[in-house]
């Protein structure tokens, strides 16, 4: 079209110029005719050349039939995957997906970055490599009053968790995760492992190696952002190996449609001491959901561990267990200094479930710590009964794949104009240390509420009435009081 326009313009200019030539006294009539003839031949050649070019140009392509958009697969709620039925949960961590969920995420879109769960997931062009930052910010404020000891009636603040980390996958089978915690202004390695997963018919499994969190009890198996209360119950905090919540371990897990089982062999947590044997812990847990429908579920769980203590720690078994909130260091159930331990054995049971927005969960456990020199065993007994109700109608954030609570999927987030998810809570817990000269006990009743603004942000409030009866330390004898705790948490 542009070339035709130029040819037409040239011809028009020539026609307008012709009268001027005719009127010029110095231009002969014959020369003018000759000039016009030459110009006409040149225009004809240009037009022929243009026609040839237009003939050779390919026809405009037909409109491309757009492929149907790729169906976005919700990897957290794919009900076709064994054990992954959980429409009320936020998207699963890359390291906690099944093979089918990992494939769905890798094939879900041809984009190389997707915003999900508070931070983007980066994906290679072929979908083979996945990478995501992860983190957790949980801050608490706590105020205690009513104690017989003024030193216990204090107000404090603290960071329950200040974590940053990464997680990723290579293909549907290989995965990894790493987190570091900066709470209390201390850099501390938390989760750190690599793993492999696969399917065998209707069951799946994974094997992971690294510094890992215990799979032990309902609240003892979840991270700091998982329990519905600001602190885990006394079963999760007291019926525990002496090494604590973490250990360098080899863990294998088996999953089926109605439950899971795990077995773990671990040493101590990440440290810089390699001049003596680590402690050795063997731990196992299994849970079963004999009832599982769209809006109801029954949970049954059993777990146990056996720990051989390293001689380098002189068998220290001292316990100072939280009873009225984490951020009052004077408010603990204390045994006093206790050494000479050779090992510990612990076990527990879980029973609960939910119907619609109402959930109930009971846990009980016992730990027997063996002492040297023929002394009697040091025993720890704990139990807890908790319940919650979502007044906004949301389902409890129960994860049937792992048998614990997780991040909820909020139906009507505040940032979309909704109320968020509002939950009211109640719990009673009891702890007793016996078999030692400084036998002691504690109990607590808690009421609280959680407000989940969306699947990432939550605000929590707990009112705790506690009692202690310590026989060692600075706060001996019967004592009781109240603690008000509040917290703000972000998990991404």
Coordinates of C-alpha atoms in Angstrom, one line a residue:
X1 CA 0.0 0.0 0.0
X2 CA 2.8 2.4 0.8
X3 CA 4.5 1.7 -2.6
X4 CA 1.3 2.3 -4.5
X5 CA 0.9 5.6 -2.7
X6 CA 4.3 6.7 -3.7
X7 CA 3.7 5.8 -7.4
X8 CA 0.4 7.7 -7.4
X9 CA 2.0 10.7 -5.8
X10 CA 4.8 10.7 -8.5
X11 CA 2.2 10.5 -11.3
X12 CA 0.2 13.3 -9.8
X13 CA 3.2 15.5 -9.5
X14 CA 4.1 14.9 -13.1
X15 CA 0.7 15.8 -14.4
X16 CA 0.7 19.0 -12.4
X17 CA 4.1 19.8 -13.7
X18 CA 3.2 19.3 -17.4
X19 CA 1.3 22.6 -17.9
X20 CA 4.3 24.4 -16.5
X21 CA 6.5 22.8 -19.1
X22 CA 4.1 23.7 -21.9
X23 CA 4.0 27.3 -20.8
X24 CA 7.8 27.6 -20.8
X25 CA 9.1 29.4 -23.8
X26 CA 12.4 27.6 -23.7
X27 CA 10.9 24.1 -23.9
X28 CA 10.1 22.7 -27.3
X29 CA 6.7 20.8 -27.8
X30 CA 8.5 17.7 -29.0
X31 CA 10.8 17.6 -26.0
X32 CA 7.8 17.8 -23.7
X33 CA 6.1 14.9 -25.4
X34 CA 9.3 12.9 -25.3
X35 CA 9.7 13.6 -21.6
X36 CA 6.1 12.6 -20.8
X37 CA 6.6 9.3 -22.7
X38 CA 9.7 8.5 -20.8
X39 CA 8.0 9.2 -17.5
X40 CA 5.0 7.0 -18.5
X41 CA 7.3 4.1 -19.3
X42 CA 9.1 4.5 -15.9
X43 CA 5.8 4.5 -14.1
X44 CA 4.6 1.4 -15.9
X45 CA 7.8 -0.4 -14.9
X46 CA 7.3 0.6 -11.3
X47 CA 3.8 -0.6 -11.4
X48 CA 4.8 -3.9 -12.9
X49 CA 7.4 -4.4 -10.2
X50 CA 4.9 -3.5 -7.5
X51 CA 2.4 -6.1 -8.9
X52 CA 5.2 -8.7 -8.8
X53 CA 6.0 -7.9 -5.2
X54 CA 2.3 -8.1 -4.1
X55 CA 1.8 -11.4 -5.9
X56 CA 4.8 -12.9 -4.0
X57 CA 3.7 -11.7 -0.6
X58 CA 2.2 -14.6 1.5
X59 CA -1.4 -14.3 2.4
X60 CA -2.3 -13.0 5.8
X61 CA -2.4 -16.0 8.2
X62 CA -5.7 -17.2 9.4
X63 CA -6.6 -16.5 13.0
X64 CA -4.9 -19.0 15.2
X65 CA -7.3 -21.2 17.2
X66 CA -6.4 -20.5 20.8
X67 CA -5.8 -23.5 22.9
X68 CA -8.1 -24.0 25.8
X69 CA -6.5 -22.4 28.9
X70 CA -4.5 -24.7 31.1
X71 CA -6.6 -25.9 34.0
X72 CA -5.1 -24.5 37.2
X73 CA -4.7 -27.3 39.6
X74 CA -5.0 -26.5 43.3
X75 CA -2.0 -28.5 44.6
X76 CA -3.2 -28.1 48.2
X77 CA -6.6 -29.6 47.5
X78 CA -6.3 -32.2 44.8
X79 CA -8.7 -34.8 46.1
X80 CA -7.4 -37.4 43.6
X81 CA -4.2 -37.6 45.5
X82 CA -4.1 -40.1 48.3
X83 CA -4.4 -38.4 51.7
X84 CA -4.5 -34.8 50.3
X85 CA -8.2 -34.1 50.8
X86 CA -8.2 -30.8 52.6
X87 CA -10.1 -27.9 50.9
X88 CA -9.7 -25.8 54.0
X89 CA -5.9 -25.7 53.8
X90 CA -3.6 -23.1 52.2
X91 CA -1.2 -24.4 49.5
X92 CA 1.1 -27.2 50.7
X93 CA 4.8 -26.6 51.1
X94 CA 6.9 -27.8 48.1
X95 CA 8.5 -30.3 50.4
X96 CA 5.2 -31.7 51.7
X97 CA 3.5 -32.3 48.4
X98 CA 2.8 -35.7 46.8
X99 CA 4.3 -36.6 43.4
X100 CA 1.0 -35.8 41.7
X101 CA 0.8 -32.4 43.4
X102 CA 4.3 -31.6 42.4
X103 CA 3.6 -32.5 38.8
X104 CA 0.4 -30.4 38.8
X105 CA 2.3 -27.3 40.0
X106 CA 5.1 -27.8 37.5
X107 CA 2.6 -28.1 34.7
X108 CA 0.0 -25.7 35.9
X109 CA 1.2 -22.7 33.9
X110 CA 3.8 -21.7 31.3
X111 CA 4.8 -18.7 33.4
X112 CA 8.1 -18.6 35.2
X113 CA 6.9 -16.9 38.3
X114 CA 3.6 -17.2 40.2
X115 CA 2.5 -15.4 43.4
X116 CA 1.3 -18.0 45.9
X117 CA 1.2 -18.2 49.7
X118 CA 2.7 -14.7 50.3
X119 CA 5.7 -15.0 48.1
X120 CA 6.3 -15.9 44.4
X121 CA 7.1 -19.4 43.3
X122 CA 9.8 -19.3 40.6
X123 CA 9.6 -21.9 37.9
X124 CA 12.0 -22.8 35.1
X125 CA 10.7 -22.6 31.6
X126 CA 10.4 -26.3 31.3
X127 CA 8.7 -26.6 34.7
X128 CA 11.5 -28.9 36.1
X129 CA 12.9 -26.5 38.7
X130 CA 10.8 -24.9 41.4
X131 CA 12.0 -22.4 44.0
X132 CA 10.3 -20.4 46.7
X133 CA 11.3 -18.2 49.6
X134 CA 9.6 -18.9 52.9
X135 CA 9.4 -17.2 56.3
X136 CA 7.6 -16.7 59.5
X137 CA 7.2 -13.7 61.8
X138 CA 5.4 -14.3 65.1
X139 CA 5.5 -11.7 67.9
X140 CA 4.0 -12.0 71.4
X141 CA 3.2 -9.8 74.3
X142 CA 2.4 -11.3 77.7
X143 CA 1.2 -9.9 81.0
X144 CA 0.9 -12.0 84.3
X145 CA -0.9 -11.0 87.4
X146 CA -2.3 -12.6 90.6
X147 CA 0.8 -14.6 91.5
X148 CA 2.0 -14.8 95.1
X149 CA 5.4 -13.8 93.8
X150 CA 5.9 -10.3 92.5
X151 CA 8.7 -11.5 90.3
X152 CA 6.1 -13.5 88.3
X153 CA 3.7 -10.5 87.8
X154 CA 5.5 -9.1 84.9
X155 CA 4.8 -7.9 81.3
X156 CA 7.1 -9.0 78.5
X157 CA 7.4 -9.1 74.8
X158 CA 9.2 -11.4 72.5
X159 CA 9.5 -13.0 69.1
X160 CA 8.1 -16.5 69.0
X161 CA 9.7 -16.9 65.5
X162 CA 11.7 -14.8 63.1
X163 CA 12.4 -17.2 60.3
X164 CA 13.6 -16.9 56.7
X165 CA 14.3 -19.8 54.4
X166 CA 14.0 -21.4 51.0
X167 CA 12.4 -24.5 49.6
X168 CA 12.4 -26.0 46.2
X169 CA 12.1 -29.1 44.0
X170 CA 13.8 -30.6 41.0
X171 CA 11.3 -32.6 39.0
X172 CA 8.4 -34.3 40.9
X173 CA 10.6 -36.4 43.2
X174 CA 13.5 -34.5 44.6
X175 CA 12.9 -31.6 47.1
X176 CA 14.7 -29.6 49.7
X177 CA 14.1 -27.0 52.5
X178 CA 16.1 -24.7 54.7
X179 CA 15.2 -22.2 57.4
X180 CA 17.1 -20.1 59.9
X181 CA 15.6 -18.5 63.0
X182 CA 16.7 -15.2 64.4
X183 CA 14.3 -15.1 67.5
X184 CA 15.9 -13.8 70.7
X185 CA 18.6 -12.2 68.5
X186 CA 20.3 -15.6 68.0
X187 CA 21.0 -17.2 64.6
X188 CA 19.8 -20.8 64.9
X189 CA 19.5 -23.4 62.1
X190 CA 16.0 -24.9 62.1
X191 CA 14.6 -27.1 59.3
X192 CA 17.3 -28.2 56.9
X193 CA 16.9 -31.3 54.7
X194 CA 16.8 -32.9 51.3
X195 CA 14.3 -35.6 50.3
X196 CA 12.9 -38.0 47.7
X197 CA 9.3 -38.9 47.2
X198 CA 7.4 -41.4 45.0
X199 CA 4.2 -43.3 44.6
X200 CA 3.5 -47.0 44.9
X201 CA 0.0 -47.7 43.6
X202 CA -2.4 -46.1 46.0
X203 CA 0.2 -45.2 48.6
X204 CA 3.1 -42.8 48.5
X205 CA 6.3 -42.3 50.5
X206 CA 9.1 -39.9 51.1
X207 CA 12.5 -40.2 52.6
X208 CA 14.4 -37.1 53.9
X209 CA 17.7 -36.4 55.6
X210 CA 18.8 -33.4 57.6
X211 CA 17.9 -31.4 60.6
X212 CA 14.2 -32.0 61.1
X213 CA 11.3 -31.3 63.4
X214 CA 9.9 -34.2 65.4
X215 CA 6.9 -36.2 64.1
X216 CA 5.5 -36.6 67.7
X217 CA 2.0 -36.0 68.8
X218 CA -0.7 -33.8 67.3
X219 CA 0.6 -30.4 68.5
X220 CA 4.2 -31.6 68.9
X221 CA 4.4 -32.4 65.1
X222 CA 3.4 -28.9 63.9
X223 CA 5.5 -25.8 63.6
X224 CA 5.2 -22.7 65.8
X225 CA 2.5 -21.3 63.5
X226 CA 0.4 -24.5 63.5
X227 CA -1.1 -24.8 67.0
X228 CA -4.4 -22.9 67.5
X229 CA -3.1 -21.5 70.8
X230 CA -0.1 -19.2 71.3
X231 CA 1.8 -22.1 72.8
X232 CA 1.7 -25.9 72.3
X233 CA 0.0 -27.9 75.0
X234 CA 2.0 -29.6 77.8
X235 CA 2.1 -32.9 76.0
X236 CA 3.9 -31.3 73.1
X237 CA 6.3 -29.4 75.4
X238 CA 7.1 -32.0 78.1
X239 CA 6.8 -35.5 76.6
X240 CA 9.8 -34.9 74.4
X241 CA 13.3 -36.3 73.8
X242 CA 16.0 -34.5 75.9
X243 CA 17.6 -33.2 72.7
X244 CA 14.4 -31.1 72.0
X245 CA 12.2 -30.6 68.9
X246 CA 15.0 -31.0 66.3
X247 CA 17.6 -33.6 65.4
X248 CA 19.9 -34.5 62.5
X249 CA 17.9 -37.4 61.3
X250 CA 16.9 -39.9 58.6
X251 CA 13.1 -39.9 58.4
X252 CA 10.9 -42.1 56.2
X253 CA 7.1 -41.5 55.9
X254 CA 4.4 -43.6 54.3
X255 CA 1.0 -42.1 53.3
X256 CA -2.3 -43.6 52.3
X257 CA -5.8 -42.3 51.8
X258 CA -6.8 -42.3 55.5
X259 CA -3.5 -41.7 57.3
X260 CA 0.3 -41.9 57.5
X261 CA 3.1 -43.5 59.4
X262 CA 6.7 -42.3 60.0
X263 CA 9.9 -43.7 61.6
X264 CA 12.9 -41.5 62.4
X265 CA 16.5 -42.2 63.5
X266 CA 18.2 -39.1 64.8
X267 CA 21.2 -37.8 66.6
X268 CA 21.5 -34.4 68.2
X269 CA 20.4 -31.2 66.6
X270 CA 22.8 -29.0 64.6
X271 CA 25.8 -28.2 66.8
X272 CA 29.6 -27.9 66.6
X273 CA 30.5 -30.8 69.0
X274 CA 32.0 -33.8 67.3
X275 CA 34.3 -35.0 70.1
X276 CA 31.8 -37.5 71.6
X277 CA 28.9 -39.6 70.6
X278 CA 25.6 -38.0 69.8
X279 CA 22.5 -39.1 71.7
X280 CA 20.5 -41.5 69.7
X281 CA 16.7 -41.3 69.3
X282 CA 14.4 -43.7 67.5
X283 CA 10.9 -42.2 67.0
X284 CA 7.7 -43.4 65.3
X285 CA 4.2 -42.0 64.8
X286 CA 1.1 -43.1 63.0
X287 CA -2.3 -41.5 62.5
X288 CA -5.6 -42.8 61.0
X289 CA -8.8 -41.1 59.9
X290 CA -11.5 -43.8 60.1
X291 CA -14.1 -41.2 59.2
X292 CA -13.4 -38.6 56.6
X293 CA -16.1 -36.7 54.7
X294 CA -16.4 -33.3 53.2
X295 CA -17.2 -31.6 56.5
X296 CA -16.3 -34.1 59.2
X297 CA -13.3 -36.2 60.3
X298 CA -12.2 -38.5 63.1
X299 CA -8.5 -38.6 64.1
X300 CA -6.7 -41.4 66.0
X301 CA -3.0 -41.3 66.6
X302 CA -0.2 -43.1 68.4
X303 CA 3.5 -42.3 68.8
X304 CA 6.6 -43.1 70.8
X305 CA 10.3 -42.7 71.1
X306 CA 13.4 -44.2 72.7
X307 CA 16.5 -42.1 73.4
X308 CA 19.9 -43.1 74.6
X309 CA 21.7 -40.1 76.1
X310 CA 25.2 -39.1 75.3
X311 CA 27.7 -39.2 78.1
X312 CA 29.1 -35.8 77.1
X313 CA 26.0 -34.1 78.5
X314 CA 26.4 -35.9 81.9
X315 CA 22.8 -37.1 81.4
X316 CA 21.1 -33.8 82.3
X317 CA 17.4 -34.3 82.6
X318 CA 16.4 -30.9 84.2
X319 CA 13.0 -29.7 83.0
X320 CA 11.5 -26.1 83.1
X321 CA 8.3 -26.4 81.2
X322 CA 6.0 -23.6 80.0
X323 CA 2.6 -23.5 81.7
X324 CA 1.3 -19.9 81.5
X325 CA 2.8 -18.7 78.3
X326 CA 6.3 -18.7 76.8
X327 CA 7.3 -15.2 77.5
X328 CA 7.4 -15.2 81.3
X329 CA 10.6 -17.0 82.2
X330 CA 9.7 -17.1 85.9
X331 CA 6.5 -19.0 85.2
X332 CA 7.5 -22.6 84.7
X333 CA 6.9 -26.1 86.1
X334 CA 10.4 -26.9 87.4
X335 CA 12.2 -30.1 88.5
X336 CA 15.4 -28.4 89.8
X337 CA 18.8 -29.7 88.6
X338 CA 18.6 -33.3 87.7
X339 CA 21.6 -35.2 86.3
X340 CA 22.7 -38.8 85.9
X341 CA 20.3 -39.7 83.1
X342 CA 21.0 -42.6 80.8
X343 CA 18.1 -42.4 78.5
X344 CA 14.4 -41.6 78.0
X345 CA 11.3 -43.4 76.6
X346 CA 8.2 -41.6 75.8
X347 CA 4.8 -42.4 74.2
X348 CA 1.4 -40.9 73.7
X349 CA -2.0 -41.1 72.1
X350 CA -4.3 -38.6 70.2
X351 CA -8.0 -38.7 69.7
X352 CA -10.2 -36.0 68.2
X353 CA -11.8 -34.7 65.0
X354 CA -14.2 -32.1 63.7
X355 CA -17.8 -31.7 62.5
X356 CA -18.2 -28.6 60.4
X357 CA -16.6 -25.6 62.1
X358 CA -16.4 -27.4 65.5
X359 CA -13.2 -29.3 66.5
X360 CA -12.1 -31.3 69.6
X361 CA -8.7 -32.8 70.3
X362 CA -7.4 -34.8 73.2
X363 CA -3.8 -35.8 73.8
X364 CA -2.0 -37.7 76.6
X365 CA 1.6 -38.9 77.0
X366 CA 4.1 -40.3 79.4
X367 CA 7.9 -40.1 79.5
X368 CA 10.2 -42.3 81.6
X369 CA 13.7 -41.0 82.1
X370 CA 16.2 -43.6 83.4
X371 CA 18.7 -42.6 86.1
X372 CA 22.0 -44.2 87.0
X373 CA 23.2 -45.6 90.3
X374 CA 20.1 -47.6 90.9
X375 CA 17.8 -44.5 91.4
X376 CA 14.1 -44.7 90.5
X377 CA 13.0 -43.5 87.1
X378 CA 11.9 -39.8 86.6
X379 CA 8.4 -39.8 85.2
X380 CA 6.5 -37.1 83.3
X381 CA 2.8 -37.4 82.7
X382 CA 0.8 -34.9 80.7
X383 CA -2.6 -34.6 79.1
X384 CA -4.7 -31.9 77.3
X385 CA -8.2 -31.4 76.0
X386 CA -8.8 -28.6 73.5
X387 CA -11.7 -27.4 71.4
X388 CA -12.4 -24.6 69.0
X389 CA -15.3 -23.2 66.9
X390 CA -15.1 -21.1 63.8
X391 CA -18.0 -18.6 64.1
X392 CA -17.5 -17.6 60.5
X393 CA -18.2 -21.1 59.3
X394 CA -14.7 -22.0 58.1
X395 CA -13.6 -25.6 58.5
X396 CA -10.8 -26.3 61.0
X397 CA -7.3 -26.3 59.3
X398 CA -6.7 -30.0 59.8
X399 CA -4.2 -31.7 57.4
X400 CA -5.2 -35.3 56.9
X401 CA -2.0 -36.1 55.1
X402 CA 0.1 -35.3 58.2
X403 CA -2.4 -35.6 61.0
X404 CA -1.9 -32.1 62.5
X405 CA -3.1 -28.5 62.0
X406 CA -1.7 -26.3 59.3
X407 CA -2.3 -22.9 57.7
X408 CA -6.0 -22.3 57.0
X409 CA -7.6 -21.3 53.7
X410 CA -9.8 -18.4 54.7
X411 CA -13.1 -18.3 52.8
X412 CA -13.6 -14.6 53.0
X413 CA -10.4 -12.7 53.6
X414 CA -10.4 -9.2 55.1
X415 CA -8.5 -7.9 52.1
X416 CA -11.3 -9.0 49.8
X417 CA -13.9 -7.3 51.9
X418 CA -14.8 -10.3 54.1
X419 CA -14.6 -10.8 57.9
X420 CA -11.7 -13.2 57.7
X421 CA -12.0 -16.4 59.8
X422 CA -12.8 -16.0 63.5
X423 CA -12.3 -18.8 65.9
X424 CA -13.0 -19.2 69.7
X425 CA -11.0 -21.6 71.7
X426 CA -10.8 -23.4 75.1
X427 CA -8.2 -25.8 76.6
X428 CA -7.4 -27.5 79.8
X429 CA -4.0 -29.1 80.4
X430 CA -2.2 -30.9 83.2
X431 CA 1.4 -31.8 83.9
X432 CA 3.1 -33.8 86.6
X433 CA 6.7 -34.7 87.3
X434 CA 7.3 -37.5 89.7
X435 CA 9.8 -40.1 90.9
X436 CA 12.3 -37.5 92.0
X437 CA 12.8 -35.6 95.3
X438 CA 11.5 -32.4 93.7
X439 CA 8.3 -33.8 92.3
X440 CA 6.1 -31.0 91.0
X441 CA 2.9 -30.3 89.0
X442 CA 1.1 -27.7 87.0
X443 CA -2.2 -27.1 85.3
X444 CA -3.7 -24.4 83.1
X445 CA -7.1 -23.5 81.7
X446 CA -7.1 -21.3 78.6
X447 CA -9.8 -19.4 76.6
X448 CA -8.9 -17.5 73.5
X449 CA -9.7 -16.3 70.1
X450 CA -8.0 -16.3 66.7
X451 CA -8.7 -13.9 63.9
X452 CA -7.2 -15.0 60.5
X453 CA -7.3 -12.0 58.3
X454 CA -6.3 -14.2 55.4
X455 CA -4.4 -17.4 54.8
X456 CA -1.1 -15.7 55.8
X457 CA -1.9 -13.2 58.7
X458 CA -3.4 -14.0 62.1
X459 CA -4.1 -12.2 65.4
X460 CA -4.4 -14.2 68.6
X461 CA -5.5 -13.6 72.2
X462 CA -5.2 -16.1 75.1
X463 CA -6.4 -15.7 78.7
X464 CA -4.7 -18.4 80.9
X465 CA -5.6 -19.3 84.5
X466 CA -2.6 -21.4 85.8
X467 CA -1.5 -23.2 88.9
X468 CA 1.9 -24.5 89.9
X469 CA 3.3 -26.4 92.8
X470 CA 7.1 -26.4 92.5
X471 CA 9.5 -27.9 95.1
X472 CA 12.6 -26.5 93.6
X473 CA 13.7 -23.1 92.3
X474 CA 12.8 -19.6 93.4
X475 CA 9.0 -20.0 93.3
X476 CA 8.2 -23.0 95.4
X477 CA 4.8 -24.1 96.9
X478 CA 1.4 -23.6 95.6
X479 CA 0.9 -20.6 93.4
X480 CA -1.8 -19.4 90.9
X481 CA -2.6 -16.5 88.7
X482 CA -3.6 -15.3 85.3
X483 CA -1.7 -14.5 82.1
X484 CA -3.0 -12.5 79.2
X485 CA -1.1 -13.2 76.0
X486 CA -1.5 -11.8 72.5
X487 CA 0.3 -12.4 69.3
X488 CA 0.5 -11.4 65.7
X489 CA 1.8 -13.8 63.1
X490 CA 2.7 -13.9 59.4
X491 CA 3.6 -17.1 57.6
X492 CA 4.6 -17.2 54.0

